[in-house]
Coordinates of C-alpha atoms in Angstrom, one line a residue:
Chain A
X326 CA 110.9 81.5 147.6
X327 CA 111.1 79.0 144.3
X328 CA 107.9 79.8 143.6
X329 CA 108.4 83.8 144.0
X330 CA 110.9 83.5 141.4
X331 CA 109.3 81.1 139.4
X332 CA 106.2 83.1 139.1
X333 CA 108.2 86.5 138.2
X334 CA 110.4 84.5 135.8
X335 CA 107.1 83.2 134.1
X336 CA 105.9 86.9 134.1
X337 CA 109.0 88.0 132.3
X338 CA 108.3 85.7 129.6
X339 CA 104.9 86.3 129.1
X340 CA 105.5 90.1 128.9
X341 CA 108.6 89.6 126.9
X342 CA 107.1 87.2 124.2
X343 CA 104.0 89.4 124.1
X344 CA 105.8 92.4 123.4
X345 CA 108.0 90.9 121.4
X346 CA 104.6 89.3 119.1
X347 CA 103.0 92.9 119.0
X348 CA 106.2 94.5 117.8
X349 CA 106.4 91.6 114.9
X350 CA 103.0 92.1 113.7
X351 CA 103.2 95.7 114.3
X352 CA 105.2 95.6 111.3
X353 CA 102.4 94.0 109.5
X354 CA 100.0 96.4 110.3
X355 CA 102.3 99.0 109.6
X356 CA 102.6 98.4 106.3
X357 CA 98.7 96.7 105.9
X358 CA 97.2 100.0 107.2
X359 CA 99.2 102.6 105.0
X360 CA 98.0 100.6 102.4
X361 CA 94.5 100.6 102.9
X362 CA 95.0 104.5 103.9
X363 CA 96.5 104.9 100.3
X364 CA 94.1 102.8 99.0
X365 CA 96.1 100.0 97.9
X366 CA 96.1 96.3 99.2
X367 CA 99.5 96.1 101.0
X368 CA 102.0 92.7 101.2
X369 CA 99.1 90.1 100.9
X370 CA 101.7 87.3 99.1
X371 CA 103.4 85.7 102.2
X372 CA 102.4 82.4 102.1
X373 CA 102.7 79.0 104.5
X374 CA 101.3 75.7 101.9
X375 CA 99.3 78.3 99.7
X376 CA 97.7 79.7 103.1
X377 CA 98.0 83.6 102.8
X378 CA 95.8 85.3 105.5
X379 CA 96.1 88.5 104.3
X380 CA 100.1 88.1 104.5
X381 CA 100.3 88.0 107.9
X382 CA 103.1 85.7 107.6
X383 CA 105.5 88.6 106.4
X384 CA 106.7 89.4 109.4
X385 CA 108.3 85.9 109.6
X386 CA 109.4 86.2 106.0
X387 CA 111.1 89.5 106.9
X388 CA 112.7 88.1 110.1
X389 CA 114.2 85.2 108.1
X390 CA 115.5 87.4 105.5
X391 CA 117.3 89.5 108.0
X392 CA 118.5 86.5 109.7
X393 CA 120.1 85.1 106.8
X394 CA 121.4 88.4 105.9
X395 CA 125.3 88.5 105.3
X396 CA 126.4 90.2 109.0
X397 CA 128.7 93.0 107.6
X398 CA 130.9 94.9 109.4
X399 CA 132.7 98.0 108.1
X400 CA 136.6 97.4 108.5
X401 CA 136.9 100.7 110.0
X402 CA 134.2 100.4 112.5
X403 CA 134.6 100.0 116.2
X404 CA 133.9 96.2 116.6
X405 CA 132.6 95.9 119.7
X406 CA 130.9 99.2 119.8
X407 CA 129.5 98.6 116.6
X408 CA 127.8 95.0 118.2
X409 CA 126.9 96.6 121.5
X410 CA 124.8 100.1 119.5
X411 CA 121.8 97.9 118.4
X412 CA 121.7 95.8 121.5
X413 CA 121.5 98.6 123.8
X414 CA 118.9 100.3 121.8
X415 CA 117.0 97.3 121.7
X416 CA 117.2 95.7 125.4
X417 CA 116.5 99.6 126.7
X418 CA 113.3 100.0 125.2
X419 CA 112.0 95.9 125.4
X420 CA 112.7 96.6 129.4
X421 CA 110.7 99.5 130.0
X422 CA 107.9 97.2 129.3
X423 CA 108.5 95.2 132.7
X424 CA 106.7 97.8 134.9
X425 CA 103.9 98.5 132.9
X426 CA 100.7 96.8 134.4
X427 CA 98.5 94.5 132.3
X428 CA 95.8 94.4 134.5
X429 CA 94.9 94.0 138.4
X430 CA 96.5 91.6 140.7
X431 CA 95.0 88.2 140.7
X432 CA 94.6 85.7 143.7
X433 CA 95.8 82.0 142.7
X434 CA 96.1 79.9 145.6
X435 CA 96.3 82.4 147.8
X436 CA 99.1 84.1 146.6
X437 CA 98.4 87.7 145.3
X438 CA 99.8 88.1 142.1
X439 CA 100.0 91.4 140.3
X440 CA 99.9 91.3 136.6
X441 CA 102.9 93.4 136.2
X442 CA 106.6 91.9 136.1
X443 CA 108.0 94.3 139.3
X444 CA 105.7 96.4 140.9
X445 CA 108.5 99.3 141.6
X446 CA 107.9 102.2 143.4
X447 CA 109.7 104.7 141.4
X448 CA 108.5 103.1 138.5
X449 CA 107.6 106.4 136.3
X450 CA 111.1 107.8 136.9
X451 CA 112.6 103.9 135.6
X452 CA 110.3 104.3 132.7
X453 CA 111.6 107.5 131.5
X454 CA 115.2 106.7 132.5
X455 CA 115.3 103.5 129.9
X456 CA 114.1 105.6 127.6
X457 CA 116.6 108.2 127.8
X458 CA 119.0 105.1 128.1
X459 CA 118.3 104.5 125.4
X460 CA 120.0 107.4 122.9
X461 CA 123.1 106.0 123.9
X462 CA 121.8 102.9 121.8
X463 CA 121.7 105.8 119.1
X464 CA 125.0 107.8 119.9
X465 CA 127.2 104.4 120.2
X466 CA 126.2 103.3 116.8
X467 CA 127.2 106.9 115.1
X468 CA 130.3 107.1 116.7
X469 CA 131.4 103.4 116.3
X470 CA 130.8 103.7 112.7
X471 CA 133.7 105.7 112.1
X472 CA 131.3 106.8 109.4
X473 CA 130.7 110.7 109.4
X474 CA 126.9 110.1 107.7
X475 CA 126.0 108.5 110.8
X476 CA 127.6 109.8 113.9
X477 CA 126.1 113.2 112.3
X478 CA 122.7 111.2 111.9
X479 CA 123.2 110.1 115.6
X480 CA 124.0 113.6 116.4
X481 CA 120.8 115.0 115.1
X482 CA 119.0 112.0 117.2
X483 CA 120.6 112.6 120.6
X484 CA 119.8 116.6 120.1
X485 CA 116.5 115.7 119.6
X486 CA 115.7 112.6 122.0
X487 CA 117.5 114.7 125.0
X488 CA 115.4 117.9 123.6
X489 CA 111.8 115.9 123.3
X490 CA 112.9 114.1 126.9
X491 CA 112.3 117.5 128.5
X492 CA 109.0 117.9 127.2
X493 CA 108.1 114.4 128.5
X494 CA 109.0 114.4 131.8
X495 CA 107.7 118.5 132.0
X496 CA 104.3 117.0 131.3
X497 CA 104.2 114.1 133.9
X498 CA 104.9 116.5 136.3
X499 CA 101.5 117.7 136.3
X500 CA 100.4 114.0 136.4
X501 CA 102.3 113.1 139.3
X502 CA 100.9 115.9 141.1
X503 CA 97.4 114.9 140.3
X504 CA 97.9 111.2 141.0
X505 CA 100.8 111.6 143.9
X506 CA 102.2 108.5 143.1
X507 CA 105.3 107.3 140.8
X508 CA 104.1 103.6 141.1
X509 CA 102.6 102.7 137.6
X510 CA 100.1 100.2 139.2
X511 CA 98.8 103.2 142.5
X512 CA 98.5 105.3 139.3
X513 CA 96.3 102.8 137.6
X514 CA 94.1 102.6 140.5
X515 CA 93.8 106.0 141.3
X516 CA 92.1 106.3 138.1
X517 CA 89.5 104.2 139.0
X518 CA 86.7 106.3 139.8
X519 CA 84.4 108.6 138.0
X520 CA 84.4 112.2 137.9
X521 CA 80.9 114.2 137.9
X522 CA 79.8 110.5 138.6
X523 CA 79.9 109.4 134.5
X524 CA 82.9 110.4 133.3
X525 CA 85.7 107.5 133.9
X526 CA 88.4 109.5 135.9
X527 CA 91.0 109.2 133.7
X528 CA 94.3 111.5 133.5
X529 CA 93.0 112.2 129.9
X530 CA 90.5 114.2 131.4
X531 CA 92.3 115.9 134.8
X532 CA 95.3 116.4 132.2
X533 CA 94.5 117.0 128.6
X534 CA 96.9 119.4 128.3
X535 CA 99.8 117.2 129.8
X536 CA 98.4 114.4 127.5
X537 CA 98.8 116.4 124.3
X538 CA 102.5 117.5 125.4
X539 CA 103.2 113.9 127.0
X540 CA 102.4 112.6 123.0
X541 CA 103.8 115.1 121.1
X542 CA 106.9 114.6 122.9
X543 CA 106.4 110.5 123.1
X544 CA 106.0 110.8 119.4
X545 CA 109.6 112.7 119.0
X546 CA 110.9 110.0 121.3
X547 CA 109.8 106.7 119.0
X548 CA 111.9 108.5 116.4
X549 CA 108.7 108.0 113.7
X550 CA 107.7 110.1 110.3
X551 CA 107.0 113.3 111.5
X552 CA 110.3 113.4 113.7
X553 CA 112.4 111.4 111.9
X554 CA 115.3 113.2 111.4
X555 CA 118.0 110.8 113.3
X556 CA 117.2 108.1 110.5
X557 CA 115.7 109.6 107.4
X558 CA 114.7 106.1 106.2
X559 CA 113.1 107.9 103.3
X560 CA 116.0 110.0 101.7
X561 CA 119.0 111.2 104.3
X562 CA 121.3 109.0 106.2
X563 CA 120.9 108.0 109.9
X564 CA 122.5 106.6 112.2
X565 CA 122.2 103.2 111.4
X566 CA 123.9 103.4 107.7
X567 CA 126.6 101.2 108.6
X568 CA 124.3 98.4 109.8
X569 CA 122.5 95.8 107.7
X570 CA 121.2 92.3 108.2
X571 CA 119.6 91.5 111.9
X572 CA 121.7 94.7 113.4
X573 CA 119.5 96.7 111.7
X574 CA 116.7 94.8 111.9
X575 CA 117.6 94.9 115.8
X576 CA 117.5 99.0 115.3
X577 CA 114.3 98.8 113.5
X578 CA 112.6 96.4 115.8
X579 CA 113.7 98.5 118.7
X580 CA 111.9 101.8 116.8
X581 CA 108.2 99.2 116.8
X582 CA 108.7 98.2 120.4
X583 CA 109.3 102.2 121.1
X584 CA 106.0 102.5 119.5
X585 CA 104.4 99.8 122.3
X586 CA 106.1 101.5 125.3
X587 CA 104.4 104.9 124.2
X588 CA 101.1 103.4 123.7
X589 CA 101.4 101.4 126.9
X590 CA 102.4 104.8 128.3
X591 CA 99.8 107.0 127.6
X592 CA 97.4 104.0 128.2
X593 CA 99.0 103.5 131.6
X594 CA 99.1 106.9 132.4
X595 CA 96.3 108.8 130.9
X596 CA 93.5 106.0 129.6
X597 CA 93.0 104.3 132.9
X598 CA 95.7 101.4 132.1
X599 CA 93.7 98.1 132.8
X600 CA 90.8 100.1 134.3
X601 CA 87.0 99.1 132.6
X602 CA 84.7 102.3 133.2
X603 CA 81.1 101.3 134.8
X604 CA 82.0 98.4 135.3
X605 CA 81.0 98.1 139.0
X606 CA 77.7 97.9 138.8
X607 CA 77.8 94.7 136.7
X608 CA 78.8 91.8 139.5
X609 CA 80.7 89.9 137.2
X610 CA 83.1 86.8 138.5
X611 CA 86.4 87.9 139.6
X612 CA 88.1 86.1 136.5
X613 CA 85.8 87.7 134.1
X614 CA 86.8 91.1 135.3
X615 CA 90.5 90.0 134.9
X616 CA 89.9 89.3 131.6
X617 CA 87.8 92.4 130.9
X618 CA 90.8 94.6 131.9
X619 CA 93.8 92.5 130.4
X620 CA 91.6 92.8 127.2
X621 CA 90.7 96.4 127.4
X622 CA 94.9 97.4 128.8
X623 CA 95.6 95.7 125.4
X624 CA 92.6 97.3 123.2
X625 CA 93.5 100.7 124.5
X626 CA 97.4 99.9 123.0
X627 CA 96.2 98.7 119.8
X628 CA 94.3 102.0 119.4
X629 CA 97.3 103.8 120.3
X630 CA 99.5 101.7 118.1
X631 CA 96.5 102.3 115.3
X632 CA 96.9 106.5 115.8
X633 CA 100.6 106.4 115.6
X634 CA 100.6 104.7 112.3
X635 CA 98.1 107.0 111.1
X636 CA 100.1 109.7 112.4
X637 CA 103.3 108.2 110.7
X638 CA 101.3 107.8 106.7
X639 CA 99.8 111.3 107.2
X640 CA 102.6 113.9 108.1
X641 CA 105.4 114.6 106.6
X642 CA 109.0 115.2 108.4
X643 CA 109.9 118.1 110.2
X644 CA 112.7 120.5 108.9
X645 CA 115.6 120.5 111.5
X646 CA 114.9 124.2 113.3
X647 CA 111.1 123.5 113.5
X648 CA 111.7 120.6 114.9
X649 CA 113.9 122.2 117.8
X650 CA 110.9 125.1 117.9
X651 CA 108.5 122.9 118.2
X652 CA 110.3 120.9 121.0
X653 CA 111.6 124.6 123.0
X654 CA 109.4 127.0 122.0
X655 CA 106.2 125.2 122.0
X656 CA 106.2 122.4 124.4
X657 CA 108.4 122.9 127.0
X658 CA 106.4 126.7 127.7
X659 CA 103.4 124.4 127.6
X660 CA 104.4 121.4 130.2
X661 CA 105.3 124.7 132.3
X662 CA 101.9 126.0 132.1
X663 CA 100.0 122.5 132.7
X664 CA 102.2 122.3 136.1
X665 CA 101.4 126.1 136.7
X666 CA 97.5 125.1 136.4
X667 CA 97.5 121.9 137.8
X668 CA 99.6 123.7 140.9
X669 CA 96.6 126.1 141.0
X670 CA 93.7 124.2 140.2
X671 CA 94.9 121.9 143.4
X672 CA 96.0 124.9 145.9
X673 CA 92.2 126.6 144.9
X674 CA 90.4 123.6 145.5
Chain B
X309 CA 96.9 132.6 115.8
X310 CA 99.5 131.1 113.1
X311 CA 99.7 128.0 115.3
X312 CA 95.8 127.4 115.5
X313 CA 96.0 127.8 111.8
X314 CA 98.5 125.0 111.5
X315 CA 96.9 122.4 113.8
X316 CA 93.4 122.8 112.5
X317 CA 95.0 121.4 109.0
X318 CA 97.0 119.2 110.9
X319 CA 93.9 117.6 111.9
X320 CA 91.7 117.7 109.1
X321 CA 94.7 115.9 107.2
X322 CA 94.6 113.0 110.2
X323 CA 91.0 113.1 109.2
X324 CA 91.6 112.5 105.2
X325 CA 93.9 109.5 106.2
X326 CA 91.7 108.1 108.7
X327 CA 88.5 108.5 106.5
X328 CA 90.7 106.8 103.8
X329 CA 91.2 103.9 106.3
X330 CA 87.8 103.4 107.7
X331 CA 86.2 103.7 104.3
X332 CA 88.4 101.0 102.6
X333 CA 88.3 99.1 105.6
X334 CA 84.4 98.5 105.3
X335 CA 84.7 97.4 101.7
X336 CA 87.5 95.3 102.4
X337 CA 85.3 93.7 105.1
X338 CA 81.9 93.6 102.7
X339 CA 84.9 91.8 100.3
X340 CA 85.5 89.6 102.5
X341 CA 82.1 88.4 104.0
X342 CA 81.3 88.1 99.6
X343 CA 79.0 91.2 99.4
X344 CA 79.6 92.5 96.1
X345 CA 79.8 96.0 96.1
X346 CA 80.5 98.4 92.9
X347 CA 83.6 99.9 94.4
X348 CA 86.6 98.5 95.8
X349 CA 88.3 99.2 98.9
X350 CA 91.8 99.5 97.2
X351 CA 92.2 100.5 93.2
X352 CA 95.2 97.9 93.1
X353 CA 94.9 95.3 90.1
X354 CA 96.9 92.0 91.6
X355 CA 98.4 91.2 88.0
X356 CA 99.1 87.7 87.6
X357 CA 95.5 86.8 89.1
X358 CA 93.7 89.9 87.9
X359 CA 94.5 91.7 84.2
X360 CA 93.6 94.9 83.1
X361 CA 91.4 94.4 79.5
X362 CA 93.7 95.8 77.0
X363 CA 93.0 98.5 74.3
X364 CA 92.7 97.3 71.3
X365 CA 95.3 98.7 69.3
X366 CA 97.6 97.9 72.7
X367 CA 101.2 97.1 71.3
X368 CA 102.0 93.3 72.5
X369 CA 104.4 90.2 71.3
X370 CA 104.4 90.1 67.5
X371 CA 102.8 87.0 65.4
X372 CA 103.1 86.2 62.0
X373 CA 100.0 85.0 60.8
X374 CA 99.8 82.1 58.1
X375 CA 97.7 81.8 55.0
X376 CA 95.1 79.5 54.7
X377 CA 97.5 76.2 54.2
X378 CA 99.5 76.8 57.1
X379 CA 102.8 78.5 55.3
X380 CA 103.5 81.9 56.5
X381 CA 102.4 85.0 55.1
X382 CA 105.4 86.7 55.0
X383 CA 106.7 87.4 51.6
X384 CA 110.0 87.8 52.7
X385 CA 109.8 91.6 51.2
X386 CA 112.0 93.1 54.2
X387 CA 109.9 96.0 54.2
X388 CA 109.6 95.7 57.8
X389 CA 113.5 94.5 58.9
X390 CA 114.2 98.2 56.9
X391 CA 111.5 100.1 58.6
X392 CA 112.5 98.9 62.2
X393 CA 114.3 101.6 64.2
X394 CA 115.7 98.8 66.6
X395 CA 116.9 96.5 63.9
X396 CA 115.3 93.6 65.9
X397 CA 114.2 91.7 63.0
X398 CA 116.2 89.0 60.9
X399 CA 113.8 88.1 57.8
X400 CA 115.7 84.9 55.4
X401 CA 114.4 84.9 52.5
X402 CA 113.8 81.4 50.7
X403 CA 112.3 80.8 46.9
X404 CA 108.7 79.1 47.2
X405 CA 107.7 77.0 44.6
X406 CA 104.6 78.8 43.9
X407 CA 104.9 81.1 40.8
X408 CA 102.5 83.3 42.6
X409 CA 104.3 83.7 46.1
X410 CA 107.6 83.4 44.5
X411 CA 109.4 84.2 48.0
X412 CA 108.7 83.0 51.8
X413 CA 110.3 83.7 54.9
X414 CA 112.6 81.2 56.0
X415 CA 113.5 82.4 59.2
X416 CA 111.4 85.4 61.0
X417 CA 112.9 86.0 64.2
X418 CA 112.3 88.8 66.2
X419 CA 114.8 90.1 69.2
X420 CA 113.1 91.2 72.1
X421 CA 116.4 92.9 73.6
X422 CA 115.9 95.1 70.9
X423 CA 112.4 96.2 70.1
X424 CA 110.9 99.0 71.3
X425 CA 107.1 98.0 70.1
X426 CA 106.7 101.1 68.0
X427 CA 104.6 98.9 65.6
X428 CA 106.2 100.0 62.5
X429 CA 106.8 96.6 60.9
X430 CA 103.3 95.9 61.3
X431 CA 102.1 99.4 59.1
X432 CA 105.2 98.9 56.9
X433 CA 103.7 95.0 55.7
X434 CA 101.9 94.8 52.4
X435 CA 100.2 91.6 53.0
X436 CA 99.2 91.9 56.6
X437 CA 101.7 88.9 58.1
X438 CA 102.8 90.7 60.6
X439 CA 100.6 92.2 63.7
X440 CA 101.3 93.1 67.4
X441 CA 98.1 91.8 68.8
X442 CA 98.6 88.4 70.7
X443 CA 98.1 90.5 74.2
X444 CA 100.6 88.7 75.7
X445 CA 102.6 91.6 78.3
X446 CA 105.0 89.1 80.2
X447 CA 108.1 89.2 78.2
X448 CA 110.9 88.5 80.6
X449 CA 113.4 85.9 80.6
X450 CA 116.4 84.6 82.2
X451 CA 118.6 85.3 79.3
X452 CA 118.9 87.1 76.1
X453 CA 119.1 84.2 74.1
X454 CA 115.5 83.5 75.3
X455 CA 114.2 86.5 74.1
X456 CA 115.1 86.2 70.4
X457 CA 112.1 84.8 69.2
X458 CA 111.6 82.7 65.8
X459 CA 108.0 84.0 65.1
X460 CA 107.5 81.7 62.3
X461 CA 107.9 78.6 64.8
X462 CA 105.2 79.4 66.7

């Protein structure tokens, strides 16, 4: 029994400090890789005893700052609402990552141990209710404000999360029905095989269409350039005007993580999640293969993270009523269809 | 039709950005392994480490140049202190004891708060003491007293 907990509480820290390390240096690569897409050099002047390494020791200079930030509250703010909005926002996305699996179970001492915090059964529908869970993260923090700026900001946001959240779950509709499971890890291993014997069967390429529809929509969700409307870092006022110092960095931290749990997402859902294609063939030790798919669950991510940055540096922002067209008009008709097809593909065959 | 349109250019713009990155990236890698290569995988100039070669006829910190005994130049005409649009220069004139010079700049101090490098002073001088040529860019200071500088001192 002390062990049971022991092991998940060991689990919870691993996931959480590994999270919590790719969302710190995501903002370095953020910022790195627009640069070199812009063709400049990026923050290279971070130093630790004249040690630069490419200034991957902002992200510590930037958490410090923040830290040490003065921790202003607007007198006419709703004080404890005002403390709780970032929180929320934060601790809703960070525990979506708990049922996302990094990789097969292991055996240690004969004890089976899944890489994956809680293996929960309805795990899909826990997913996507955090994440909805988390526009009240968004509405809280416009309305405690008192601030009309940002509880229109938050507004705009919780139009366009609950608008975008359609979208999403429309499109793992078609998923589910391909892979009849809502457990993240059964969905994992039901992609293990190949289809036409070489191509890895991935829900990439049973669901292309729900994949495209799932992102689109995942990108609305992470609040990010093209659909940043509830923040408008660039020129108009979000929801999180009347935050500064390590609330906001809380707020902004939360918008990186977001940017994780989509990756892990569509790795989990649509790029195998831990699986390795052709990889049974190769007799390799059973470490080795644990390895191999902890390595490629979290190469698979970076790549993701990697597209949604370039995504971010390359668009520009929606206008408000294309944004709802996009999201009503366009791909809610299209998660209808994929479940339409997907319905008939499986009655036909 | 009109949305085909649209994300064919959406994608050939991901493809601009991403052809951006990977091309950059592999000079920045070449960089970093020392392979010198003729272009560079950013077109940043890192200015305290790196400097761009000035023109010539660049516009920098003023000097006063001295004759050949080490007294200034200046003649203490106040040609340039009228010219100057700015009114940054403060020329005091003292008698030399030369019959020949007859006058010398006692004080030549220029006020950086107030000069807007137009390089007047330097085409107003009749004997060439003053120029704008030293190259030197990084004016700041903590305060304004700092940037009143006595040219003559230097």
């Amino acid at each position: 029994m002390l062990v049971d907990v022991l092991i998940v509480l060991v689990k919870v820290v691993l996931t959480l400090t590994w999270t919590l390390l790719l969302a710190l240096f995501l903002t370095w690569v953020e910022r790195k890789q627009s640069a070199v897409m812009q063709d400049r050099i990026g923050a290279n002047r971070a130093s630790v005893f004249g040690l630069r390494l490419f200034g991957l020791f902002q992200p510590f200079a930037d958490a410090i700052k923040m830290l040490f930030k003065e921790d202003f509250v607007p007198s006419f703010s709703e004080r404890f609402l005002h403390w709780l909005a970032p929180a929320m926002s934060f601790f809703f996305v960070a525990v979506t990552m708990v049922a996302v699996p990094f990789g097969d179970a292991v055996r240690l001492f004969g004890r089976r141990i899944p890489l994956q915090v809680v293996d929960l059964n309805a795990a899909l529908l826990f997913v996507l209710a955090m994440l909805s869970l988390g526009i009240y993260g968004i509405l809280i923090s416009g309305w405690a404000s008192r601030s009309r700026f940002a509880l229109i900001g938050s507004l705009r946001g919780a139009a366009q999360l609950i608008s975008y959240e359609v979208a999403l779950g429309l499109s793992l509709v078609g998923l589910i029905m391909v892979f009849p499971s809502l457990r993240l890890s059964k969905i994992v291993e039901f992609q293990g095989g190949t289809l036409f014997g070489f191509l890895p069967k991935w829900g990439i390429f049973l669901q292309p269409l729900g994949f495209a529809v799932f992102f689109l929509a995942g990108l609305a969700e992470t609040k990010r350039v093209p659909f940043d409307l509830p923040e408008g870092e660039s020129e108009i006022i979000g929801f999180y005007t009347e935050y500064g110092g390590l609330k906001f960095g809380l707020f902004m931290f939360a918008d990186f993580l977001e940017v994780i749990v989509l990756s892990s997402l569509a790795v989990t859902l649509f790029f195998g999640g831990w699986q390795v294609p052709w990889l049974g063939g190769l007799n390799l030790a059973p470490w080795a293969v644990t390895v191999l798919q902890v390595l490629a669950f979290n190469l698979k991510v970076f790549f993701f993270c990697w597209l949604q940055v370039l995504v971010r540096w390359t668009y520009p922002r929606f206008r408000y009523d294309q944004l709802m067209d996009f999201g009503w008009k366009v791909l809610v008709p299209l998660g209808v269809v994929n479940i339409l097809v997907t319905g008939l593909v499986l009655a036909v065959r | 039709m009109k949305t085909g349109r649209i994300m064919k250019e959406l994608l050939r713009g991901g493809w601009i950005t991403a052809r951006h990155f990977f091309v950059n990236m592999a000079f920045h890698t070449l960089k970093l392994f020392g392979v010198k290569t003729k272009r560079r995988g950013a077109v940043t100039i890192q200015f305290p480490e790196e400097r761009k070669k000035l023109s010539p006829r660049h516009r920098s910190l003023h000097r006063v140049l001295s004759r050949e005994d080490g007294k200034p130049r200046c003649v203490a005409c106040m040609l340039c202190v009228t010219v100057c649009p700015s009114e940054c220069l403060t020329v005091e004139a003292a008698e030399d004891g030369d019959p020949e010079v007859q006058k010398y700049a006692a004080r030549f101090v220029v006020d950086l708060n107030r000069c807007c490098f137009c390089g007047f002073c330097v085409e107003a001088c009749p004997v060439d003491a003053i120029r704008m040529d030293t190259g030197e860019i990084r004016l700041a200071a903590a305060s304004r007293g700092a940037l009143e500088l006595p040219l003559d001192k230097r």
